Amino acid sequence: MTTIPELNRSMTSIPELNRSINLLNEKIDGLIINLDLTVNKYVTITQLEVASAKIIADITKELSEKIDSCPCNKDILEHIKNISIIEQKTKLGKYSGLKKYSPPNPSVGNPDLGSSKNSQKIDIFRKE
């Protein structure tokens, strides 16, 4: 497996990680152009899919190793964890503004339509 020299050095900051991602994007764009040329040279779709899957797997493996070893990643994950804990606490203690479902109110209705719980309803089956 070939490696990208810029990714082999230790990443210590988000800007370095960003530069590496941009470099990978440029390399992917170049590979796409090469793949387009290769497709025009009678390459089958399955061969193209296999090559694409290998490229994606290699890039994903390199990036995940570098991202996992980056100290800034640990800081970001810790910060996100703290934020989610705070959000959960505020959601539990704060009124959301939404009412819970309640069954129909029997005293609500249009008397002309004969609401079933309305004492003034019109009952056409009533015996007088």
mmCIF file of N, CA and C in Angstrom:
data_model
loop_
_atom_site.group_PDB
_atom_site.id
_atom_site.type_symbol
_atom_site.label_atom_id
_atom_site.label_comp_id
_atom_site.label_asym_id
_atom_site.label_seq_id
_atom_site.Cartn_x
_atom_site.Cartn_y
_atom_site.Cartn_z
ATOM 1 N N MET A 1 0.850 -1.181 0.000
ATOM 2 C CA MET A 1 0.000 0.000 0.000
ATOM 3 C C MET A 1 0.891 1.238 0.000
ATOM 4 N N THR A 2 0.566 2.155 -0.864
ATOM 5 C CA THR A 2 1.316 3.406 -0.889
ATOM 6 C C THR A 2 0.688 4.371 0.090
ATOM 7 N N THR A 3 1.520 5.181 0.693
ATOM 8 C CA THR A 3 1.005 6.143 1.654
ATOM 9 C C THR A 3 1.293 7.540 1.165
ATOM 10 N N ILE A 4 0.549 8.464 1.623
ATOM 11 C CA ILE A 4 0.746 9.864 1.278
ATOM 12 C C ILE A 4 1.733 10.437 2.280
ATOM 13 N N PRO A 5 2.862 10.987 1.806
ATOM 14 C CA PRO A 5 3.891 11.453 2.746
ATOM 15 C C PRO A 5 3.374 12.475 3.746
ATOM 16 N N GLU A 6 2.473 13.333 3.321
ATOM 17 C CA GLU A 6 1.973 14.365 4.221
ATOM 18 C C GLU A 6 1.194 13.777 5.393
ATOM 19 N N LEU A 7 0.641 12.573 5.213
ATOM 20 C CA LEU A 7 -0.134 11.955 6.291
ATOM 21 C C LEU A 7 0.751 11.151 7.242
ATOM 22 N N ASN A 8 1.992 10.889 6.851
ATOM 23 C CA ASN A 8 2.856 10.065 7.687
ATOM 24 C C ASN A 8 3.370 10.801 8.911
ATOM 25 N N ARG A 9 3.405 12.103 8.864
ATOM 26 C CA ARG A 9 3.898 12.837 10.021
ATOM 27 C C ARG A 9 2.797 12.928 11.078
ATOM 28 N N SER A 10 3.183 13.199 12.280
ATOM 29 C CA SER A 10 2.230 13.265 13.386
ATOM 30 C C SER A 10 1.392 14.525 13.276
ATOM 31 N N MET A 11 0.091 14.360 13.341
ATOM 32 C CA MET A 11 -0.810 15.513 13.287
ATOM 33 C C MET A 11 -1.062 16.004 14.697
ATOM 34 N N THR A 12 -0.907 17.291 14.876
ATOM 35 C CA THR A 12 -1.117 17.825 16.215
ATOM 36 C C THR A 12 -2.179 18.901 16.247
ATOM 37 N N SER A 13 -2.740 19.244 15.088
ATOM 38 C CA SER A 13 -3.737 20.310 15.117
ATOM 39 C C SER A 13 -4.788 20.085 14.045
ATOM 40 N N ILE A 14 -5.894 20.751 14.222
ATOM 41 C CA ILE A 14 -6.984 20.667 13.252
ATOM 42 C C ILE A 14 -6.561 21.232 11.897
ATOM 43 N N PRO A 15 -5.823 22.353 11.813
ATOM 44 C CA PRO A 15 -5.399 22.841 10.490
ATOM 45 C C PRO A 15 -4.557 21.821 9.721
ATOM 46 N N GLU A 16 -3.694 21.087 10.418
ATOM 47 C CA GLU A 16 -2.913 20.059 9.737
ATOM 48 C C GLU A 16 -3.821 18.959 9.209
ATOM 49 N N LEU A 17 -4.795 18.572 9.997
ATOM 50 C CA LEU A 17 -5.752 17.564 9.563
ATOM 51 C C LEU A 17 -6.545 18.075 8.373
ATOM 52 N N ASN A 18 -6.933 19.339 8.405
ATOM 53 C CA ASN A 18 -7.679 19.939 7.305
ATOM 54 C C ASN A 18 -6.843 19.950 6.023
ATOM 55 N N ARG A 19 -5.559 20.307 6.129
ATOM 56 C CA ARG A 19 -4.683 20.301 4.953
ATOM 57 C C ARG A 19 -4.565 18.893 4.383
ATOM 58 N N SER A 20 -4.464 17.903 5.252
ATOM 59 C CA SER A 20 -4.360 16.517 4.788
ATOM 60 C C SER A 20 -5.632 16.078 4.079
ATOM 61 N N ILE A 21 -6.774 16.475 4.612
ATOM 62 C CA ILE A 21 -8.046 16.130 3.970
ATOM 63 C C ILE A 21 -8.145 16.807 2.610
ATOM 64 N N ASN A 22 -7.715 18.066 2.522
ATOM 65 C CA ASN A 22 -7.731 18.757 1.232
ATOM 66 C C ASN A 22 -6.811 18.068 0.234
ATOM 67 N N LEU A 23 -5.649 17.609 0.694
ATOM 68 C CA LEU A 23 -4.728 16.884 -0.172
ATOM 69 C C LEU A 23 -5.374 15.597 -0.676
ATOM 70 N N LEU A 24 -6.055 14.894 0.218
ATOM 71 C CA LEU A 24 -6.753 13.673 -0.192
ATOM 72 C C LEU A 24 -7.845 13.980 -1.204
ATOM 73 N N ASN A 25 -8.562 15.078 -1.014
ATOM 74 C CA ASN A 25 -9.590 15.463 -1.982
ATOM 75 C C ASN A 25 -8.984 15.694 -3.355
ATOM 76 N N GLU A 26 -7.829 16.361 -3.405
ATOM 77 C CA GLU A 26 -7.162 16.592 -4.685
ATOM 78 C C GLU A 26 -6.747 15.270 -5.321
ATOM 79 N N LYS A 27 -6.213 14.357 -4.514
ATOM 80 C CA LYS A 27 -5.800 13.058 -5.040
ATOM 81 C C LYS A 27 -7.008 12.262 -5.529
ATOM 82 N N ILE A 28 -8.120 12.347 -4.814
ATOM 83 C CA ILE A 28 -9.341 11.653 -5.240
ATOM 84 C C ILE A 28 -9.825 12.225 -6.562
ATOM 85 N N ASP A 29 -9.787 13.560 -6.703
ATOM 86 C CA ASP A 29 -10.188 14.172 -7.968
ATOM 87 C C ASP A 29 -9.325 13.660 -9.114
ATOM 88 N N GLY A 30 -8.012 13.541 -8.868
ATOM 89 C CA GLY A 30 -7.119 12.998 -9.890
ATOM 90 C C GLY A 30 -7.450 11.560 -10.226
ATOM 91 N N LEU A 31 -7.773 10.771 -9.202
ATOM 92 C CA LEU A 31 -8.140 9.374 -9.438
ATOM 93 C C LEU A 31 -9.430 9.269 -10.239
ATOM 94 N N ILE A 32 -10.365 10.164 -9.971
ATOM 95 C CA ILE A 32 -11.632 10.149 -10.712
ATOM 96 C C ILE A 32 -11.372 10.417 -12.186
ATOM 97 N N ILE A 33 -10.501 11.383 -12.469
ATOM 98 C CA ILE A 33 -10.166 11.678 -13.864
ATOM 99 C C ILE A 33 -9.513 10.456 -14.504
ATOM 100 N N ASN A 34 -8.575 9.826 -13.782
ATOM 101 C CA ASN A 34 -7.925 8.623 -14.316
ATOM 102 C C ASN A 34 -8.925 7.497 -14.524
ATOM 103 N N LEU A 35 -9.868 7.354 -13.606
ATOM 104 C CA LEU A 35 -10.876 6.305 -13.752
ATOM 105 C C LEU A 35 -11.772 6.578 -14.949
ATOM 106 N N ASP A 36 -12.110 7.844 -15.176
ATOM 107 C CA ASP A 36 -12.918 8.187 -16.348
ATOM 108 C C ASP A 36 -12.194 7.805 -17.627
ATOM 109 N N LEU A 37 -10.885 8.065 -17.678
ATOM 110 C CA LEU A 37 -10.103 7.688 -18.853
ATOM 111 C C LEU A 37 -10.038 6.176 -18.999
ATOM 112 N N THR A 38 -9.913 5.480 -17.860
ATOM 113 C CA THR A 38 -9.824 4.027 -17.887
ATOM 114 C C THR A 38 -11.137 3.411 -18.347
ATOM 115 N N VAL A 39 -12.251 3.972 -17.932
ATOM 116 C CA VAL A 39 -13.556 3.453 -18.339
ATOM 117 C C VAL A 39 -13.689 3.523 -19.852
ATOM 118 N N ASN A 40 -13.153 4.578 -20.434
ATOM 119 C CA ASN A 40 -13.215 4.711 -21.885
ATOM 120 C C ASN A 40 -12.324 3.694 -22.588
ATOM 121 N N LYS A 41 -11.463 3.010 -21.854
ATOM 122 C CA LYS A 41 -10.584 1.993 -22.437
ATOM 123 C C LYS A 41 -11.114 0.593 -22.136
ATOM 124 N N TYR A 42 -12.407 0.404 -22.180
ATOM 125 C CA TYR A 42 -13.058 -0.900 -22.100
ATOM 126 C C TYR A 42 -12.871 -1.622 -20.762
ATOM 127 N N VAL A 43 -12.910 -0.903 -19.674
ATOM 128 C CA VAL A 43 -12.856 -1.529 -18.355
ATOM 129 C C VAL A 43 -14.288 -1.834 -17.933
ATOM 130 N N THR A 44 -14.497 -3.004 -17.385
ATOM 131 C CA THR A 44 -15.851 -3.352 -16.968
ATOM 132 C C THR A 44 -16.207 -2.621 -15.680
ATOM 133 N N ILE A 45 -17.485 -2.519 -15.422
ATOM 134 C CA ILE A 45 -17.976 -1.827 -14.229
ATOM 135 C C ILE A 45 -17.515 -2.545 -12.963
ATOM 136 N N THR A 46 -17.502 -3.860 -12.952
ATOM 137 C CA THR A 46 -17.083 -4.572 -11.741
ATOM 138 C C THR A 46 -15.622 -4.297 -11.416
ATOM 139 N N GLN A 47 -14.780 -4.205 -12.436
ATOM 140 C CA GLN A 47 -13.376 -3.869 -12.185
ATOM 141 C C GLN A 47 -13.264 -2.465 -11.605
ATOM 142 N N LEU A 48 -14.077 -1.573 -12.122
ATOM 143 C CA LEU A 48 -14.079 -0.195 -11.630
ATOM 144 C C LEU A 48 -14.558 -0.147 -10.177
ATOM 145 N N GLU A 49 -15.590 -0.926 -9.852
ATOM 146 C CA GLU A 49 -16.097 -0.962 -8.481
ATOM 147 C C GLU A 49 -15.056 -1.529 -7.520
ATOM 148 N N VAL A 50 -14.339 -2.549 -7.937
ATOM 149 C CA VAL A 50 -13.305 -3.146 -7.088
ATOM 150 C C VAL A 50 -12.192 -2.138 -6.832
ATOM 151 N N ALA A 51 -11.762 -1.446 -7.882
ATOM 152 C CA ALA A 51 -10.702 -0.446 -7.725
ATOM 153 C C ALA A 51 -11.163 0.688 -6.814
ATOM 154 N N SER A 52 -12.401 1.133 -6.997
ATOM 155 C CA SER A 52 -12.941 2.213 -6.164
ATOM 156 C C SER A 52 -13.028 1.789 -4.703
ATOM 157 N N ALA A 53 -13.480 0.577 -4.460
ATOM 158 C CA ALA A 53 -13.603 0.087 -3.087
ATOM 159 C C ALA A 53 -12.234 0.022 -2.408
ATOM 160 N N LYS A 54 -11.213 -0.411 -3.139
ATOM 161 C CA LYS A 54 -9.864 -0.479 -2.566
ATOM 162 C C LYS A 54 -9.349 0.917 -2.240
ATOM 163 N N ILE A 55 -9.565 1.867 -3.139
ATOM 164 C CA ILE A 55 -9.114 3.241 -2.899
ATOM 165 C C ILE A 55 -9.795 3.807 -1.661
ATOM 166 N N ILE A 56 -11.096 3.627 -1.573
ATOM 167 C CA ILE A 56 -11.854 4.150 -0.431
ATOM 168 C C ILE A 56 -11.404 3.476 0.865
ATOM 169 N N ALA A 57 -11.177 2.171 0.829
ATOM 170 C CA ALA A 57 -10.731 1.456 2.033
ATOM 171 C C ALA A 57 -9.363 1.953 2.489
ATOM 172 N N ASP A 58 -8.448 2.151 1.536
ATOM 173 C CA ASP A 58 -7.106 2.639 1.893
ATOM 174 C C ASP A 58 -7.165 4.034 2.503
ATOM 175 N N ILE A 59 -7.926 4.907 1.876
ATOM 176 C CA ILE A 59 -8.029 6.285 2.374
ATOM 177 C C ILE A 59 -8.690 6.305 3.748
ATOM 178 N N THR A 60 -9.751 5.533 3.905
ATOM 179 C CA THR A 60 -10.458 5.483 5.185
ATOM 180 C C THR A 60 -9.546 4.957 6.291
ATOM 181 N N LYS A 61 -8.764 3.930 5.982
ATOM 182 C CA LYS A 61 -7.864 3.361 6.987
ATOM 183 C C LYS A 61 -6.815 4.384 7.408
ATOM 184 N N GLU A 62 -6.186 5.050 6.419
ATOM 185 C CA GLU A 62 -5.161 6.043 6.749
ATOM 186 C C GLU A 62 -5.742 7.192 7.558
ATOM 187 N N LEU A 63 -6.890 7.693 7.120
ATOM 188 C CA LEU A 63 -7.490 8.822 7.834
ATOM 189 C C LEU A 63 -7.915 8.434 9.240
ATOM 190 N N SER A 64 -8.525 7.272 9.392
ATOM 191 C CA SER A 64 -8.998 6.891 10.726
ATOM 192 C C SER A 64 -7.830 6.712 11.690
ATOM 193 N N GLU A 65 -6.713 6.167 11.201
ATOM 194 C CA GLU A 65 -5.541 6.026 12.070
ATOM 195 C C GLU A 65 -5.018 7.389 12.495
ATOM 196 N N LYS A 66 -4.958 8.322 11.551
ATOM 197 C CA LYS A 66 -4.426 9.647 11.858
ATOM 198 C C LYS A 66 -5.384 10.435 12.753
ATOM 199 N N ILE A 67 -6.666 10.311 12.485
ATOM 200 C CA ILE A 67 -7.650 11.037 13.295
ATOM 201 C C ILE A 67 -7.666 10.487 14.721
ATOM 202 N N ASP A 68 -7.587 9.159 14.854
ATOM 203 C CA ASP A 68 -7.591 8.557 16.189
ATOM 204 C C ASP A 68 -6.362 8.952 16.996
ATOM 205 N N SER A 69 -5.221 9.134 16.314
ATOM 206 C CA SER A 69 -3.995 9.469 17.036
ATOM 207 C C SER A 69 -3.841 10.966 17.272
ATOM 208 N N CYS A 70 -4.688 11.769 16.693
ATOM 209 C CA CYS A 70 -4.591 13.227 16.841
ATOM 210 C C CYS A 70 -5.074 13.635 18.237
ATOM 211 N N PRO A 71 -4.244 14.363 19.010
ATOM 212 C CA PRO A 71 -4.673 14.775 20.351
ATOM 213 C C PRO A 71 -5.866 15.726 20.326
ATOM 214 N N CYS A 72 -6.003 16.486 19.245
ATOM 215 C CA CYS A 72 -7.135 17.415 19.178
ATOM 216 C C CYS A 72 -8.452 16.660 19.115
ATOM 217 N N ASN A 73 -8.429 15.448 18.551
ATOM 218 C CA ASN A 73 -9.634 14.641 18.456
ATOM 219 C C ASN A 73 -10.159 14.286 19.844
ATOM 220 N N LYS A 74 -9.263 13.976 20.763
ATOM 221 C CA LYS A 74 -9.684 13.640 22.128
ATOM 222 C C LYS A 74 -10.335 14.842 22.803
ATOM 223 N N ASP A 75 -9.766 16.028 22.559
ATOM 224 C CA ASP A 75 -10.348 17.248 23.131
ATOM 225 C C ASP A 75 -11.746 17.497 22.579
ATOM 226 N N ILE A 76 -11.900 17.300 21.272
ATOM 227 C CA ILE A 76 -13.204 17.524 20.633
ATOM 228 C C ILE A 76 -14.231 16.539 21.173
ATOM 229 N N LEU A 77 -13.866 15.262 21.264
ATOM 230 C CA LEU A 77 -14.803 14.256 21.772
ATOM 231 C C LEU A 77 -15.207 14.539 23.214
ATOM 232 N N GLU A 78 -14.265 14.969 24.034
ATOM 233 C CA GLU A 78 -14.570 15.309 25.426
ATOM 234 C C GLU A 78 -15.519 16.500 25.487
ATOM 235 N N HIS A 79 -15.279 17.488 24.633
ATOM 236 C CA HIS A 79 -16.136 18.678 24.595
ATOM 237 C C HIS A 79 -17.555 18.308 24.155
ATOM 238 N N ILE A 80 -17.669 17.472 23.130
ATOM 239 C CA ILE A 80 -18.993 17.041 22.652
ATOM 240 C C ILE A 80 -19.715 16.253 23.741
ATOM 241 N N LYS A 81 -18.991 15.411 24.456
ATOM 242 C CA LYS A 81 -19.599 14.629 25.537
ATOM 243 C C LYS A 81 -20.159 15.554 26.610
ATOM 244 N N ASN A 82 -19.392 16.580 26.987
ATOM 245 C CA ASN A 82 -19.855 17.529 28.001
ATOM 246 C C ASN A 82 -21.078 18.296 27.520
ATOM 247 N N ILE A 83 -21.097 18.680 26.247
ATOM 248 C CA ILE A 83 -22.243 19.418 25.702
ATOM 249 C C ILE A 83 -23.488 18.550 25.724
ATOM 250 N N SER A 84 -23.374 17.285 25.316
ATOM 251 C CA SER A 84 -24.556 16.423 25.274
ATOM 252 C C SER A 84 -25.108 16.171 26.673
ATOM 253 N N ILE A 85 -24.246 16.076 27.673
ATOM 254 C CA ILE A 85 -24.718 15.892 29.053
ATOM 255 C C ILE A 85 -25.482 17.129 29.508
ATOM 256 N N ILE A 86 -24.980 18.313 29.195
ATOM 257 C CA ILE A 86 -25.660 19.560 29.573
ATOM 258 C C ILE A 86 -27.007 19.659 28.875
ATOM 259 N N GLU A 87 -27.068 19.308 27.571
ATOM 260 C CA GLU A 87 -28.326 19.379 26.836
ATOM 261 C C GLU A 87 -29.365 18.443 27.430
ATOM 262 N N GLN A 88 -28.947 17.236 27.827
ATOM 263 C CA GLN A 88 -29.891 16.298 28.418
ATOM 264 C C GLN A 88 -30.449 16.833 29.727
ATOM 265 N N LYS A 89 -29.616 17.465 30.532
ATOM 266 C CA LYS A 89 -30.086 18.011 31.805
ATOM 267 C C LYS A 89 -31.087 19.134 31.571
ATOM 268 N N THR A 90 -30.835 20.004 30.593
ATOM 269 C CA THR A 90 -31.761 21.114 30.354
ATOM 270 C C THR A 90 -33.061 20.612 29.750
ATOM 271 N N LYS A 91 -33.009 19.578 28.937
ATOM 272 C CA LYS A 91 -34.239 19.056 28.352
ATOM 273 C C LYS A 91 -35.143 18.449 29.419
ATOM 274 N N LEU A 92 -34.544 17.777 30.383
ATOM 275 C CA LEU A 92 -35.353 17.141 31.418
ATOM 276 C C LEU A 92 -35.998 18.162 32.347
ATOM 277 N N GLY A 93 -35.324 19.267 32.615
ATOM 278 C CA GLY A 93 -35.833 20.236 33.563
ATOM 279 C C GLY A 93 -36.641 21.351 32.941
ATOM 280 N N LYS A 94 -36.689 21.439 31.642
ATOM 281 C CA LYS A 94 -37.343 22.564 30.982
ATOM 282 C C LYS A 94 -38.660 22.124 30.355
ATOM 283 N N TYR A 95 -39.663 22.988 30.443
ATOM 284 C CA TYR A 95 -40.948 22.730 29.821
ATOM 285 C C TYR A 95 -40.789 22.878 28.315
ATOM 286 N N SER A 96 -41.136 21.856 27.585
ATOM 287 C CA SER A 96 -40.902 21.856 26.142
ATOM 288 C C SER A 96 -41.917 22.691 25.380
ATOM 289 N N GLY A 97 -43.046 23.025 25.984
ATOM 290 C CA GLY A 97 -44.057 23.807 25.290
ATOM 291 C C GLY A 97 -45.076 22.932 24.569
ATOM 292 N N LEU A 98 -44.832 21.645 24.515
ATOM 293 C CA LEU A 98 -45.770 20.739 23.863
ATOM 294 C C LEU A 98 -46.621 20.062 24.927
ATOM 295 N N LYS A 99 -47.909 19.991 24.664
ATOM 296 C CA LYS A 99 -48.801 19.323 25.606
ATOM 297 C C LYS A 99 -48.808 17.832 25.323
ATOM 298 N N LYS A 100 -48.980 17.069 26.370
ATOM 299 C CA LYS A 100 -49.161 15.644 26.191
ATOM 300 C C LYS A 100 -50.571 15.414 25.662
ATOM 301 N N TYR A 101 -50.755 14.288 25.026
ATOM 302 C CA TYR A 101 -52.063 13.955 24.494
ATOM 303 C C TYR A 101 -53.046 13.771 25.639
ATOM 304 N N SER A 102 -54.232 14.303 25.458
ATOM 305 C CA SER A 102 -55.297 14.070 26.427
ATOM 306 C C SER A 102 -56.526 13.609 25.658
ATOM 307 N N PRO A 103 -57.354 12.792 26.280
ATOM 308 C CA PRO A 103 -58.543 12.299 25.578
ATOM 309 C C PRO A 103 -59.492 13.454 25.273
ATOM 310 N N PRO A 104 -60.384 13.263 24.347
ATOM 311 C CA PRO A 104 -61.310 14.343 23.984
ATOM 312 C C PRO A 104 -62.078 14.869 25.192
ATOM 313 N N ASN A 105 -62.302 16.141 25.194
ATOM 314 C CA ASN A 105 -63.025 16.796 26.271
ATOM 315 C C ASN A 105 -64.522 16.596 26.033
ATOM 316 N N PRO A 106 -65.207 15.948 26.950
ATOM 317 C CA PRO A 106 -66.626 15.657 26.720
ATOM 318 C C PRO A 106 -67.509 16.907 26.705
ATOM 319 N N SER A 107 -67.056 18.013 27.285
ATOM 320 C CA SER A 107 -67.908 19.199 27.309
ATOM 321 C C SER A 107 -67.701 20.079 26.083
ATOM 322 N N VAL A 108 -66.867 19.634 25.174
ATOM 323 C CA VAL A 108 -66.617 20.408 23.963
ATOM 324 C C VAL A 108 -67.412 19.796 22.831
ATOM 325 N N GLY A 109 -68.031 20.617 22.039
ATOM 326 C CA GLY A 109 -68.761 20.113 20.888
ATOM 327 C C GLY A 109 -69.778 21.119 20.404
ATOM 328 N N ASN A 110 -70.328 20.836 19.288
ATOM 329 C CA ASN A 110 -71.346 21.689 18.694
ATOM 330 C C ASN A 110 -72.704 21.076 19.007
ATOM 331 N N PRO A 111 -73.546 21.774 19.766
ATOM 332 C CA PRO A 111 -74.836 21.182 20.145
ATOM 333 C C PRO A 111 -75.710 20.866 18.937
ATOM 334 N N ASP A 112 -75.553 21.628 17.855
ATOM 335 C CA ASP A 112 -76.363 21.357 16.662
ATOM 336 C C ASP A 112 -75.978 20.036 16.005
ATOM 337 N N LEU A 113 -74.750 19.598 16.242
ATOM 338 C CA LEU A 113 -74.303 18.332 15.657
ATOM 339 C C LEU A 113 -74.579 17.159 16.582
ATOM 340 N N GLY A 114 -74.978 17.444 17.797
ATOM 341 C CA GLY A 114 -75.337 16.384 18.724
ATOM 342 C C GLY A 114 -74.143 15.690 19.335
ATOM 343 N N SER A 115 -73.275 16.430 19.964
ATOM 344 C CA SER A 115 -72.118 15.850 20.626
ATOM 345 C C SER A 115 -72.596 14.852 21.673
ATOM 346 N N SER A 116 -71.937 13.714 21.776
ATOM 347 C CA SER A 116 -72.422 12.633 22.630
ATOM 348 C C SER A 116 -72.412 12.980 24.114
ATOM 349 N N LYS A 117 -71.574 13.883 24.566
ATOM 350 C CA LYS A 117 -71.510 14.220 25.982
ATOM 351 C C LYS A 117 -72.147 15.579 26.280
ATOM 352 N N ASN A 118 -72.764 16.171 25.313
ATOM 353 C CA ASN A 118 -73.375 17.484 25.495
ATOM 354 C C ASN A 118 -74.817 17.292 25.962
ATOM 355 N N SER A 119 -75.153 17.913 27.077
ATOM 356 C CA SER A 119 -76.506 17.739 27.624
ATOM 357 C C SER A 119 -77.560 18.428 26.763
ATOM 358 N N GLN A 120 -77.171 19.350 25.913
ATOM 359 C CA GLN A 120 -78.131 20.058 25.071
ATOM 360 C C GLN A 120 -78.178 19.488 23.654
ATOM 361 N N LYS A 121 -77.718 18.299 23.477
ATOM 362 C CA LYS A 121 -77.655 17.724 22.139
ATOM 363 C C LYS A 121 -79.048 17.415 21.607
ATOM 364 N N ILE A 122 -79.120 17.313 20.330
ATOM 365 C CA ILE A 122 -80.374 16.938 19.677
ATOM 366 C C ILE A 122 -80.366 15.424 19.544
ATOM 367 N N ASP A 123 -81.359 14.798 20.121
ATOM 368 C CA ASP A 123 -81.422 13.342 20.079
ATOM 369 C C ASP A 123 -82.618 12.946 19.237
ATOM 370 N N ILE A 124 -82.364 12.454 18.040
ATOM 371 C CA ILE A 124 -83.475 12.113 17.144
ATOM 372 C C ILE A 124 -84.124 10.788 17.531
ATOM 373 N N PHE A 125 -83.473 9.992 18.363
ATOM 374 C CA PHE A 125 -84.035 8.716 18.766
ATOM 375 C C PHE A 125 -84.703 8.787 20.136
ATOM 376 N N ARG A 126 -84.827 9.967 20.670
ATOM 377 C CA ARG A 126 -85.390 10.148 21.998
ATOM 378 C C ARG A 126 -86.904 9.879 21.951
ATOM 379 N N LYS A 127 -87.387 9.141 22.933
ATOM 380 C CA LYS A 127 -88.824 8.874 23.044
ATOM 381 C C LYS A 127 -89.423 9.910 23.960
ATOM 382 N N GLU A 128 -90.454 10.549 23.529
ATOM 383 C CA GLU A 128 -91.084 11.589 24.348
ATOM 384 C C GLU A 128 -92.384 11.129 24.916
#
